[in-house]
Amino acid sequence: MADEYVYRTAITRLSVDDEQRERLEETITEWKRGCQIATNLAWERCSAKSDVQSFAYDAVREQTELGSQHTILATHQAAEAITGCVERRSDGKQASKPTFTAPTVRYDSRTMTLFEDDTVSLATTEDRVRCQLALPEGEDGYQQQFLDSDEWSVTESTLTTRDGGFFLHLGFKRHKTDTERETAEDGTVLGIDLGVENLAVTSTAHFINGRELTHRLREFERVRAGLQRTGTRSAHRTLATASGRQLRYVRDVVHQASDSIITEARRYDCDVIAFENLTNIRDRTGGSWGHTWAFRRLYEQTRYKAEATGITVKQVDPAYTSTRCSECGFTAEGNRSSRSDFHCLECESEANADYNAAKNIGLRYVRRGRQSSRRTGDSQLALKSGTVTPNGGFTSSPDGFEAEFTDNPRARPAATSE
């Protein structure tokens, strides 16, 4: 199972001679052709990896110079691209047939071998080439912790070329330790709410603004729709360029946001980061397909980075977290007077709606600990002003942490309806 492993990626430049360069460039060209052939054949017919492989394998094998394993990987790449389009269409968006222009090729354990002398053997359209990894001098490079360890094994990787150089994105995985599998699911919890106006808000009142992202996503959708209506070859090239630029922008936003969440969790000594379950999140937030992709990437990036610092990342049921008062537990649709404002009709407490939801998400995880046989139930929610337990216990933050006026340390009901 995927949850049994920890995954990491180490990017390494390759030292290649002219002959190796020519073979790798030819392999990338054939890889893109193979992915496109498979996509052309499977488009609007099937999208599952096994189905696309069965449907397109023979054609890709006959019409390209790819080996058998690279042919299989190319059909899987096509299936992933088609699946993305199917998901867009299910969201009511237009989605044209994918085109493959990125100068990359995928490798796995059958098409790539790492050696102890820091060389790598890569399958090409002809014979394999054995290239030197251009690692930093000495043993200070971060790649060494994976290359020199018996715990880490190589998994699916990607070769790409840019600015005349070749870069190998080496994938590694290792089994989780018993401690990681039975990780401290109790302790201090940081709640995270995701949204459109605010990409993320923490239970410690840390706001990550999402307005610029929303503006860029809406503008891109407008441009995409216009280019798809035009339908010319030039329009498709322009769309491919714009899509790449947009993808890089969203990845950068997500990277910064995930770093910010990890920093906040470490500042408040959190053991767990609790996100809302991402199923149907687009319907809940009213965001675009691009928002949904960004939310998922943010969750994945945060989990990936949190593992490296010993922090667990979990998802909880988001039901009623947007309409429940985090102060008294009263739940009603009328509590949320607008997208950004929360005003409890029972206790009259007021807060930013996303901030209130973030606290509820964290509290939902804390409460679940009391019902789980795997946990001790000794969890508390991290607030800007301190930590709080479900039965109303409150501990102030150390000096230097400014209290938020919406953090009410008065007793909260120990048993409130979910």
Coordinates of C-alpha atoms in Angstrom, one line a residue:
M1 CA 0.0 0.0 0.0
A2 CA 1.2 3.5 -0.8
D3 CA 0.7 4.6 2.8
E4 CA 3.3 2.0 3.9
Y5 CA 6.1 4.0 2.1
V6 CA 7.9 7.3 2.4
Y7 CA 8.7 8.9 -0.9
R8 CA 11.4 11.4 -1.9
T9 CA 12.8 12.9 -5.1
A10 CA 16.5 13.8 -5.7
I11 CA 17.2 15.9 -8.8
T12 CA 20.6 15.2 -10.3
R13 CA 22.3 16.5 -13.4
L14 CA 23.8 14.0 -15.8
S15 CA 27.2 14.2 -17.5
V16 CA 26.8 13.0 -21.1
D17 CA 28.9 12.8 -24.2
D18 CA 27.8 13.6 -27.7
E19 CA 26.7 10.1 -28.5
Q20 CA 24.8 9.7 -25.2
R21 CA 23.1 13.1 -25.8
E22 CA 21.9 12.0 -29.2
R23 CA 20.5 8.8 -28.0
L24 CA 18.7 10.4 -25.0
E25 CA 17.3 13.2 -27.2
E26 CA 16.0 10.5 -29.7
T27 CA 14.4 8.6 -26.8
I28 CA 12.6 11.7 -25.6
T29 CA 11.3 12.4 -29.1
E30 CA 10.0 8.8 -29.4
W31 CA 8.5 8.9 -25.9
K32 CA 6.5 12.0 -26.8
R33 CA 5.4 10.3 -30.1
G34 CA 4.4 7.1 -28.2
C35 CA 2.4 9.1 -25.6
Q36 CA 0.6 10.9 -28.4
I37 CA -0.2 7.8 -30.4
A38 CA -1.6 6.1 -27.3
T39 CA -3.7 9.2 -26.5
N40 CA -5.0 9.5 -30.1
L41 CA -6.2 5.9 -30.0
A42 CA -7.7 5.9 -26.5
W43 CA -9.2 9.4 -26.5
E44 CA -12.9 9.2 -25.8
R45 CA -12.7 5.4 -25.7
C46 CA -11.0 4.5 -22.4
S47 CA -8.9 6.0 -19.7
A48 CA -7.8 3.3 -17.2
K49 CA -4.1 2.4 -17.4
S50 CA -4.8 -1.3 -18.1
D51 CA -7.4 -0.4 -20.8
V52 CA -5.2 2.1 -22.6
Q53 CA -2.2 -0.3 -22.5
S54 CA -4.3 -3.1 -24.1
F55 CA -5.8 -0.7 -26.6
A56 CA -2.6 1.1 -27.7
Y57 CA 0.4 -1.1 -26.9
D58 CA 0.7 -2.7 -30.4
A59 CA 0.4 0.5 -32.3
V60 CA 3.0 2.4 -30.1
R61 CA 5.4 -0.6 -30.4
E62 CA 5.0 -0.7 -34.2
Q63 CA 5.1 3.1 -34.9
T64 CA 7.9 4.1 -32.5
E65 CA 11.4 2.9 -31.6
L66 CA 10.5 2.5 -28.0
G67 CA 11.3 -0.7 -26.2
S68 CA 8.5 -2.8 -24.7
Q69 CA 8.7 -1.4 -21.1
H70 CA 8.9 2.2 -22.3
T71 CA 5.9 1.5 -24.5
I72 CA 3.9 0.3 -21.5
L73 CA 5.0 3.4 -19.5
A74 CA 4.0 5.7 -22.4
T75 CA 0.5 4.1 -22.5
H76 CA 0.2 4.7 -18.7
Q77 CA 1.3 8.4 -19.2
A78 CA -1.4 8.8 -21.8
A79 CA -4.0 7.2 -19.5
E80 CA -3.1 9.7 -16.7
A81 CA -3.5 12.6 -19.1
I82 CA -6.8 11.4 -20.4
T83 CA -8.1 10.8 -16.9
G84 CA -7.3 14.4 -16.1
C85 CA -9.4 15.5 -19.0
V86 CA -12.3 13.2 -18.0
E87 CA -12.2 14.8 -14.5
R88 CA -12.3 18.3 -16.0
R89 CA -15.3 17.4 -18.1
S90 CA -17.1 15.9 -15.1
D91 CA -16.7 19.3 -13.5
G92 CA -18.4 20.9 -16.5
K93 CA -15.2 22.3 -18.1
Q94 CA -14.0 21.9 -21.6
A95 CA -11.1 19.6 -22.2
S96 CA -9.3 19.1 -25.5
K97 CA -7.3 16.0 -26.3
P98 CA -3.9 16.1 -24.5
T99 CA -0.7 16.9 -26.5
F100 CA 2.8 15.9 -25.3
T101 CA 5.4 18.6 -25.8
A102 CA 7.5 18.5 -22.6
P103 CA 11.0 17.2 -23.2
T104 CA 10.8 14.4 -20.6
V105 CA 10.7 10.6 -20.5
R106 CA 9.7 8.3 -17.6
Y107 CA 11.9 5.5 -16.2
D108 CA 11.3 2.7 -13.8
S109 CA 13.3 -0.2 -12.3
R110 CA 13.2 -2.1 -15.6
T111 CA 14.5 0.8 -17.7
M112 CA 17.0 2.3 -15.3
T113 CA 19.7 1.0 -13.0
L114 CA 21.8 2.9 -10.4
F115 CA 25.3 1.7 -9.6
E116 CA 27.5 2.2 -6.6
D117 CA 30.0 4.2 -8.6
D118 CA 27.4 7.0 -9.0
T119 CA 26.5 6.1 -12.6
V120 CA 23.1 5.3 -14.0
S121 CA 22.2 3.0 -16.9
L122 CA 19.3 4.3 -19.0
A123 CA 17.3 2.4 -21.7
T124 CA 17.2 4.3 -25.0
T125 CA 15.7 3.5 -28.4
E126 CA 19.0 1.7 -29.1
D127 CA 21.4 0.2 -26.5
R128 CA 21.5 1.4 -22.9
V129 CA 23.7 4.4 -22.1
R130 CA 25.6 4.6 -18.8
C131 CA 26.0 8.2 -17.6
Q132 CA 27.8 9.7 -14.7
L133 CA 25.7 11.5 -12.0
A134 CA 27.0 15.0 -11.7
L135 CA 26.9 15.1 -7.9
P136 CA 28.2 17.9 -5.7
E137 CA 31.8 17.5 -4.6
G138 CA 32.3 15.6 -1.3
E139 CA 29.4 14.1 0.5
D140 CA 27.5 17.2 1.4
G141 CA 24.9 16.9 -1.4
Y142 CA 21.4 16.0 -0.3
Q143 CA 21.3 13.2 -2.9
Q144 CA 23.8 11.1 -0.9
Q145 CA 21.4 10.4 1.9
F146 CA 19.4 8.3 -0.6
L147 CA 22.2 7.0 -2.8
D148 CA 24.3 5.7 0.1
S149 CA 21.5 4.2 2.1
D150 CA 20.3 0.6 2.1
E151 CA 16.9 1.8 3.3
W152 CA 16.0 3.7 0.2
S153 CA 15.2 2.0 -3.1
V154 CA 14.8 3.5 -6.5
T155 CA 11.3 3.9 -7.8
E156 CA 9.7 5.7 -10.8
S157 CA 11.9 8.6 -12.1
T158 CA 11.8 11.1 -14.8
L159 CA 14.5 12.4 -17.2
T160 CA 14.2 15.9 -18.6
T161 CA 16.3 18.3 -20.6
R162 CA 16.5 22.0 -20.3
D163 CA 19.0 24.7 -21.3
G164 CA 21.1 22.0 -23.1
G165 CA 21.5 19.8 -19.9
F166 CA 19.9 16.5 -18.8
F167 CA 18.4 16.2 -15.3
L168 CA 17.3 13.0 -13.7
H169 CA 14.5 13.4 -11.1
L170 CA 15.3 10.2 -9.1
G171 CA 12.4 8.8 -7.2
F172 CA 13.2 6.9 -3.9
K173 CA 11.0 5.1 -1.4
R174 CA 11.5 3.3 1.9
H175 CA 9.2 1.4 4.2
K176 CA 7.8 3.5 7.1
T177 CA 9.2 2.7 10.5
D178 CA 7.0 1.3 13.2
T179 CA 7.1 4.7 14.8
E180 CA 6.0 6.3 11.6
R181 CA 3.2 3.8 11.1
E182 CA 2.0 4.1 14.6
T183 CA 2.9 7.7 14.7
A184 CA 2.0 10.1 17.5
E185 CA -1.5 10.7 16.3
D186 CA -2.2 12.5 19.6
G187 CA -0.5 15.7 20.7
T188 CA -1.0 19.3 19.4
V189 CA -3.1 19.6 16.3
L190 CA -3.1 22.4 13.6
G191 CA -6.4 22.7 11.8
I192 CA -6.4 23.8 8.1
D193 CA -9.3 25.2 6.1
L194 CA -9.0 25.5 2.3
G195 CA -10.8 28.0 0.2
V196 CA -10.9 30.4 -2.7
E197 CA -10.5 33.8 -1.1
N198 CA -8.0 32.3 1.3
L199 CA -6.1 29.4 -0.1
A200 CA -5.5 28.1 3.4
V201 CA -6.2 29.3 7.0
T202 CA -4.8 27.7 10.1
S203 CA -6.3 27.3 13.5
T204 CA -3.5 29.6 14.7
A205 CA -5.0 32.4 12.6
H206 CA -2.4 32.3 9.8
F207 CA -4.0 33.3 6.5
I208 CA -2.5 32.4 3.1
N209 CA -4.2 34.7 0.6
G210 CA -5.7 33.1 -2.5
R211 CA -7.1 36.1 -4.4
E212 CA -4.2 36.3 -6.8
L213 CA -4.4 32.6 -7.5
T214 CA -8.1 32.8 -8.1
H215 CA -7.6 35.8 -10.5
R216 CA -4.9 33.9 -12.4
L217 CA -7.0 30.7 -12.7
R218 CA -10.1 32.6 -13.9
E219 CA -8.0 34.5 -16.5
F220 CA -6.4 31.3 -17.7
E221 CA -9.8 29.6 -18.1
R222 CA -11.0 32.6 -20.2
V223 CA -7.9 32.3 -22.4
R224 CA -8.2 28.5 -22.7
A225 CA -11.8 28.8 -23.8
G226 CA -11.0 31.3 -26.5
L227 CA -8.1 29.3 -27.9
Q228 CA -10.1 26.1 -27.9
R229 CA -12.8 27.9 -29.8
T230 CA -10.2 29.1 -32.3
G231 CA -9.0 25.6 -32.8
T232 CA -6.0 26.4 -35.1
R233 CA -2.6 24.8 -34.9
S234 CA -1.2 28.1 -33.7
A235 CA -3.9 28.3 -31.0
H236 CA -3.0 24.9 -29.8
R237 CA 0.7 25.9 -29.5
T238 CA -0.2 29.0 -27.7
L239 CA -2.4 27.0 -25.3
A240 CA 0.4 24.5 -24.6
T241 CA 2.7 27.4 -23.7
A242 CA 0.1 29.1 -21.6
S243 CA -0.7 25.8 -19.8
G244 CA 3.0 25.3 -19.0
R245 CA 3.3 28.8 -17.6
Q246 CA 0.1 28.4 -15.5
L247 CA 1.3 25.0 -14.2
R248 CA 4.6 26.5 -13.0
Y249 CA 2.8 29.4 -11.3
V250 CA 0.4 27.2 -9.4
R251 CA 3.2 24.9 -8.4
D252 CA 5.2 27.8 -7.0
V253 CA 2.1 29.1 -5.1
V254 CA 1.6 25.6 -3.6
H255 CA 5.2 25.2 -2.7
Q256 CA 5.3 28.5 -0.8
A257 CA 1.9 27.7 0.9
S258 CA 3.0 24.3 2.0
D259 CA 6.3 25.7 3.4
S260 CA 4.2 28.3 5.3
I261 CA 2.0 25.7 6.8
I262 CA 5.0 23.6 7.9
T263 CA 6.6 26.7 9.5
E264 CA 3.4 27.4 11.4
A265 CA 3.1 23.8 12.6
R266 CA 6.7 23.8 13.9
R267 CA 6.3 27.2 15.5
Y268 CA 3.5 25.9 17.6
D269 CA 5.1 22.5 18.2
C270 CA 2.3 20.6 16.4
D271 CA 2.4 16.8 16.1
V272 CA -0.5 16.6 13.6
I273 CA -1.8 18.8 10.7
A274 CA -5.5 18.2 10.1
F275 CA -6.9 19.0 6.6
E276 CA -10.6 18.6 5.6
N277 CA -11.3 15.6 3.4
L278 CA -10.8 16.7 -0.2
T279 CA -13.7 14.7 -1.6
N280 CA -16.2 17.1 -3.2
I281 CA -14.1 20.1 -2.1
R282 CA -14.9 22.0 -5.3
D283 CA -18.7 21.9 -4.5
R284 CA -18.0 23.1 -0.9
T285 CA -15.7 26.0 -1.9
G286 CA -17.2 27.0 -5.2
G287 CA -13.7 27.0 -6.7
S288 CA -12.7 26.0 -10.2
W289 CA -11.1 22.8 -11.5
G290 CA -7.8 24.6 -11.1
H291 CA -8.5 25.2 -7.4
T292 CA -9.3 21.5 -6.9
W293 CA -5.9 20.6 -8.4
A294 CA -4.2 23.2 -6.2
F295 CA -5.9 21.9 -3.1
R296 CA -4.8 18.4 -3.8
R297 CA -1.2 19.5 -4.6
L298 CA -1.1 21.5 -1.4
Y299 CA -2.2 18.6 0.7
E300 CA 0.3 16.3 -1.0
Q301 CA 3.2 18.8 -0.7
T302 CA 2.4 19.5 3.0
R303 CA 2.3 15.8 3.8
Y304 CA 5.5 15.2 1.9
K305 CA 7.3 18.0 3.7
A306 CA 5.7 17.2 7.1
E307 CA 7.0 13.6 7.0
A308 CA 10.6 14.9 6.9
T309 CA 10.0 16.8 10.1
G310 CA 8.1 14.1 12.0
I311 CA 4.7 15.7 11.7
T312 CA 1.7 13.6 10.7
V313 CA -0.9 14.9 8.2
K314 CA -4.5 13.6 8.3
Q315 CA -7.9 14.3 6.8
V316 CA -11.2 14.6 8.6
D317 CA -14.8 14.8 7.7
P318 CA -15.6 18.4 6.9
A319 CA -19.4 18.1 7.6
Y320 CA -20.8 21.2 9.3
T321 CA -17.3 22.7 10.0
S322 CA -18.3 25.8 8.1
T323 CA -21.6 26.3 10.0
R324 CA -20.6 25.2 13.5
C325 CA -19.5 27.6 16.1
S326 CA -16.0 26.7 17.3
E327 CA -16.8 28.5 20.6
C328 CA -20.1 27.0 21.8
G329 CA -20.8 24.2 19.3
F330 CA -24.1 25.6 18.0
T331 CA -24.6 24.6 14.4
A332 CA -26.9 26.4 11.9
E333 CA -26.7 27.6 8.3
G334 CA -27.6 31.1 9.6
N335 CA -24.3 31.3 11.5
R336 CA -22.4 32.0 8.3
S337 CA -23.7 35.3 7.3
S338 CA -21.5 35.7 4.3
R339 CA -18.5 33.9 2.6
S340 CA -16.1 35.7 4.9
D341 CA -18.1 36.3 8.1
F342 CA -19.2 34.0 10.9
H343 CA -21.6 35.2 13.5
C344 CA -23.0 32.6 16.0
L345 CA -26.7 33.0 16.5
E346 CA -26.4 31.3 19.9
C347 CA -23.4 32.8 21.7
E348 CA -23.0 35.8 19.3
S349 CA -19.3 35.2 18.9
E350 CA -17.9 36.6 15.6
A351 CA -14.9 35.4 13.6
N352 CA -13.6 35.2 10.0
A353 CA -15.5 32.2 8.6
D354 CA -12.5 30.4 7.3
Y355 CA -10.7 30.8 10.6
N356 CA -13.7 29.4 12.4
A357 CA -13.8 26.5 10.0
A358 CA -10.0 25.8 10.5
K359 CA -10.6 25.5 14.3
N360 CA -13.5 23.2 13.8
I361 CA -11.5 20.9 11.5
G362 CA -8.8 20.7 14.1
L363 CA -11.3 20.1 16.9
R364 CA -12.9 17.3 14.8
Y365 CA -9.6 15.5 14.7
V366 CA -9.1 16.0 18.4
R367 CA -12.5 14.7 19.3
R368 CA -12.1 11.6 17.1
G369 CA -9.1 10.6 19.2
R370 CA -11.4 10.0 22.1
Q371 CA -13.3 7.5 20.0
S372 CA -10.3 5.7 18.5
S373 CA -8.8 2.5 19.9
R374 CA -5.4 3.5 18.3
R375 CA -5.1 6.8 20.1
T376 CA -5.0 7.9 23.7
G377 CA -7.3 10.9 23.2
D378 CA -4.7 13.2 24.7
S379 CA -4.8 15.8 21.9
Q380 CA -5.3 19.6 22.0
L381 CA -6.0 22.1 19.3
A382 CA -3.3 24.8 18.5
L383 CA -4.7 28.3 18.6
K384 CA -2.8 31.6 18.3
S385 CA -3.4 32.2 22.0
G386 CA -2.6 28.7 23.3
T387 CA -4.1 25.2 23.1
V388 CA -7.6 24.0 24.0
T389 CA -9.0 20.6 24.7
P390 CA -12.6 19.4 24.0
N391 CA -13.6 19.6 27.6
G392 CA -12.6 23.3 27.8
G393 CA -9.0 23.0 29.2
F394 CA -7.0 25.9 28.0
T395 CA -3.2 26.5 28.2
S396 CA -1.8 29.9 27.2
S397 CA 1.0 30.2 24.6
P398 CA 4.4 31.3 25.8
D399 CA 5.4 34.9 25.9
G400 CA 5.8 36.4 22.5
F401 CA 2.6 34.8 21.0
E402 CA 0.0 37.4 20.5
A403 CA -3.6 36.3 21.5
E404 CA -6.2 36.5 18.8
F405 CA -9.4 38.2 20.0
T406 CA -11.5 35.3 18.6
D407 CA -9.7 32.8 20.7
N408 CA -12.1 32.6 23.7
P409 CA -10.4 30.6 26.5
R410 CA -13.7 30.1 28.4
A411 CA -15.0 26.5 28.9
R412 CA -16.4 24.8 25.8
P413 CA -18.9 22.0 26.1
A414 CA -17.3 18.6 26.4
A415 CA -20.0 16.9 24.4
T416 CA -21.5 18.8 21.5
S417 CA -23.3 17.4 18.5
E418 CA -21.3 16.9 15.4

